[in-house]
Amino acid sequence: MFIDCFDLLRKGEPMPMMGNDIQSHYGILVCRGDRRPYTDLYAFNLPDIIPPFPIPLRSGDSEPVIDLQTLLNEVYDIYGYDLVVDYSQQPVPALSEVDAAWADALLRKKSWGD
């Protein structure tokens, strides 16, 4: 089993990948030991739901699928991050104009914005 990379950072250069023409903000790379160095890329952008992805086990074993989006949502709700995070502050690094408009609309919908 090997999960190579969760690229959830918004700052810095993304990890270079050969043969990848997918442009995305974030990515999850899953590498199975018997297919190294080849990986499966689960790419997504800020407004998208994080795609579920399999966790490779030993060859022949059934692979559980991780729904990271649901896990993060539950942690966010359980620990009340909506009461802790100051959404009036601009994120660092700044969002693109399109993503900032999406985030503003989401915050207004949730009654956290103006």
C-alpha atoms as a printed R data frame, in Angstrom:
    type eleno elety resid chain resno       x      y       z
1   ATOM     1    CA   MET     A     1   0.000  0.000   0.000
2   ATOM     2    CA   PHE     A     2   1.206  3.476  -0.778
3   ATOM     3    CA   ILE     A     3  -0.532  6.825  -1.003
4   ATOM     4    CA   ASP     A     4   2.043  9.074  -2.534
5   ATOM     5    CA   CYS     A     5   0.630 12.524  -2.148
6   ATOM     6    CA   PHE     A     6  -2.271 14.628  -0.976
7   ATOM     7    CA   ASP     A     7  -1.663 17.944  -2.696
8   ATOM     8    CA   LEU     A     8  -4.046 20.151  -0.735
9   ATOM     9    CA   LEU     A     9  -1.717 23.123  -0.558
10  ATOM    10    CA   ARG     A    10  -2.520 26.303  -2.417
11  ATOM    11    CA   LYS     A    11   0.937 27.858  -2.222
12  ATOM    12    CA   GLY     A    12   4.061 26.925  -4.139
13  ATOM    13    CA   GLU     A    13   4.594 24.886  -7.244
14  ATOM    14    CA   PRO     A    14   2.540 21.728  -7.744
15  ATOM    15    CA   MET     A    15   4.365 18.452  -7.949
16  ATOM    16    CA   PRO     A    16   5.417 17.908 -11.575
17  ATOM    17    CA   MET     A    17   3.850 14.957 -13.376
18  ATOM    18    CA   MET     A    18   4.710 13.598 -16.795
19  ATOM    19    CA   GLY     A    19   1.862 13.127 -19.238
20  ATOM    20    CA   ASN     A    20  -0.629 15.074 -17.148
21  ATOM    21    CA   ASP     A    21  -2.569 17.792 -18.936
22  ATOM    22    CA   ILE     A    22  -5.129 18.153 -16.132
23  ATOM    23    CA   GLN     A    23  -5.197 21.591 -14.556
24  ATOM    24    CA   SER     A    24  -6.529 21.497 -11.013
25  ATOM    25    CA   HIS     A    25  -6.093 23.239  -7.687
26  ATOM    26    CA   TYR     A    26  -5.732 20.029  -5.751
27  ATOM    27    CA   GLY     A    27  -4.887 16.422  -6.354
28  ATOM    28    CA   ILE     A    28  -4.639 13.072  -4.657
29  ATOM    29    CA   LEU     A    29  -2.129 10.616  -6.085
30  ATOM    30    CA   VAL     A    30  -2.614  6.939  -5.331
31  ATOM    31    CA   CYS     A    31   0.170  4.537  -6.188
32  ATOM    32    CA   ARG     A    32  -0.127  0.787  -5.976
33  ATOM    33    CA   GLY     A    33   3.125 -0.972  -5.108
34  ATOM    34    CA   ASP     A    34   2.922 -3.298  -8.089
35  ATOM    35    CA   ARG     A    35   2.419 -0.378 -10.526
36  ATOM    36    CA   ARG     A    36   5.142  1.995  -9.338
37  ATOM    37    CA   PRO     A    37   5.995  4.587 -10.537
38  ATOM    38    CA   TYR     A    38   2.569  4.904 -12.202
39  ATOM    39    CA   THR     A    39  -0.177  6.544 -10.169
40  ATOM    40    CA   ASP     A    40  -3.861  7.369 -10.343
41  ATOM    41    CA   LEU     A    41  -4.625 11.085 -10.079
42  ATOM    42    CA   TYR     A    42  -7.842 12.261  -8.451
43  ATOM    43    CA   ALA     A    43  -7.886 15.932  -9.390
44  ATOM    44    CA   PHE     A    44 -10.370 18.536  -8.228
45  ATOM    45    CA   ASN     A    45 -10.814 22.281  -7.957
46  ATOM    46    CA   LEU     A    46 -11.885 24.463  -5.053
47  ATOM    47    CA   PRO     A    47 -15.658 24.430  -5.750
48  ATOM    48    CA   ASP     A    48 -15.671 20.676  -6.456
49  ATOM    49    CA   ILE     A    49 -16.369 17.863  -4.052
50  ATOM    50    CA   ILE     A    50 -13.209 15.941  -3.200
51  ATOM    51    CA   PRO     A    51 -13.519 12.715  -5.194
52  ATOM    52    CA   PRO     A    52 -13.630  9.457  -3.242
53  ATOM    53    CA   PHE     A    53 -10.502  7.387  -3.833
54  ATOM    54    CA   PRO     A    54  -9.386  3.818  -3.108
55  ATOM    55    CA   ILE     A    55  -6.717  2.893  -0.602
56  ATOM    56    CA   PRO     A    56  -4.528  0.194  -2.131
57  ATOM    57    CA   LEU     A    57  -3.868 -2.836   0.001
58  ATOM    58    CA   ARG     A    58  -2.098 -6.052  -0.882
59  ATOM    59    CA   SER     A    59  -2.601 -7.373  -4.373
60  ATOM    60    CA   GLY     A    60  -5.901 -9.253  -4.558
61  ATOM    61    CA   ASP     A    61  -7.399 -7.525  -1.483
62  ATOM    62    CA   SER     A    62 -10.553 -5.459  -1.815
63  ATOM    63    CA   GLU     A    63  -9.694 -1.742  -1.727
64  ATOM    64    CA   PRO     A    64 -11.702  0.426   0.673
65  ATOM    65    CA   VAL     A    65 -12.821  3.744  -0.786
66  ATOM    66    CA   ILE     A    66 -12.156  6.867   1.285
67  ATOM    67    CA   ASP     A    67 -14.739  9.652   1.157
68  ATOM    68    CA   LEU     A    68 -12.457 12.436   2.389
69  ATOM    69    CA   GLN     A    69 -15.046 15.145   1.669
70  ATOM    70    CA   THR     A    70 -17.551 13.609   4.078
71  ATOM    71    CA   LEU     A    71 -14.858 13.110   6.722
72  ATOM    72    CA   LEU     A    72 -13.723 16.740   6.476
73  ATOM    73    CA   ASN     A    73 -17.322 18.001   6.590
74  ATOM    74    CA   GLU     A    74 -18.020 15.953   9.719
75  ATOM    75    CA   VAL     A    75 -14.862 17.176  11.480
76  ATOM    76    CA   TYR     A    76 -15.736 20.756  10.517
77  ATOM    77    CA   ASP     A    77 -19.251 20.400  11.949
78  ATOM    78    CA   ILE     A    78 -18.309 18.443  15.091
79  ATOM    79    CA   TYR     A    79 -15.591 20.862  16.162
80  ATOM    80    CA   GLY     A    80 -17.452 24.054  15.196
81  ATOM    81    CA   TYR     A    81 -14.850 25.463  12.844
82  ATOM    82    CA   ASP     A    82 -17.512 27.837  11.522
83  ATOM    83    CA   LEU     A    83 -17.271 29.562  14.930
84  ATOM    84    CA   VAL     A    84 -13.469 29.573  15.006
85  ATOM    85    CA   VAL     A    85 -12.419 30.556  11.482
86  ATOM    86    CA   ASP     A    86 -12.580 34.291  10.727
87  ATOM    87    CA   TYR     A    87 -14.155 34.297   7.289
88  ATOM    88    CA   SER     A    88 -13.885 38.084   7.033
89  ATOM    89    CA   GLN     A    89 -10.112 37.672   6.488
90  ATOM    90    CA   GLN     A    90  -8.786 37.105   2.991
91  ATOM    91    CA   PRO     A    91  -7.165 33.695   2.469
92  ATOM    92    CA   VAL     A    92  -3.425 33.501   1.919
93  ATOM    93    CA   PRO     A    93  -2.575 33.156  -0.866
94  ATOM    94    CA   ALA     A    94  -5.489 35.076  -2.340
95  ATOM    95    CA   LEU     A    95  -8.116 33.202  -4.328
96  ATOM    96    CA   SER     A    96  -8.603 33.826  -8.025
97  ATOM    97    CA   GLU     A    97 -11.433 36.200  -8.898
98  ATOM    98    CA   VAL     A    98 -13.698 33.303  -9.910
99  ATOM    99    CA   ASP     A    99 -12.950 31.284  -6.767
100 ATOM   100    CA   ALA     A   100 -13.337 34.359  -4.544
101 ATOM   101    CA   ALA     A   101 -16.813 34.971  -6.024
102 ATOM   102    CA   TRP     A   102 -17.705 31.309  -5.416
103 ATOM   103    CA   ALA     A   103 -16.466 31.486  -1.794
104 ATOM   104    CA   ASP     A   104 -18.342 34.746  -1.177
105 ATOM   105    CA   ALA     A   105 -21.586 33.254  -2.499
106 ATOM   106    CA   LEU     A   106 -21.096 30.148  -0.351
107 ATOM   107    CA   LEU     A   107 -20.459 32.219   2.782
108 ATOM   108    CA   ARG     A   108 -23.513 34.376   2.117
109 ATOM   109    CA   LYS     A   109 -25.617 31.253   1.652
110 ATOM   110    CA   LYS     A   110 -24.359 29.936   5.002
111 ATOM   111    CA   SER     A   111 -24.982 33.373   6.616
112 ATOM   112    CA   TRP     A   112 -21.314 33.806   7.494
113 ATOM   113    CA   GLY     A   113 -20.779 36.697   5.076
114 ATOM   114    CA   ASP     A   114 -22.102 40.236   5.125
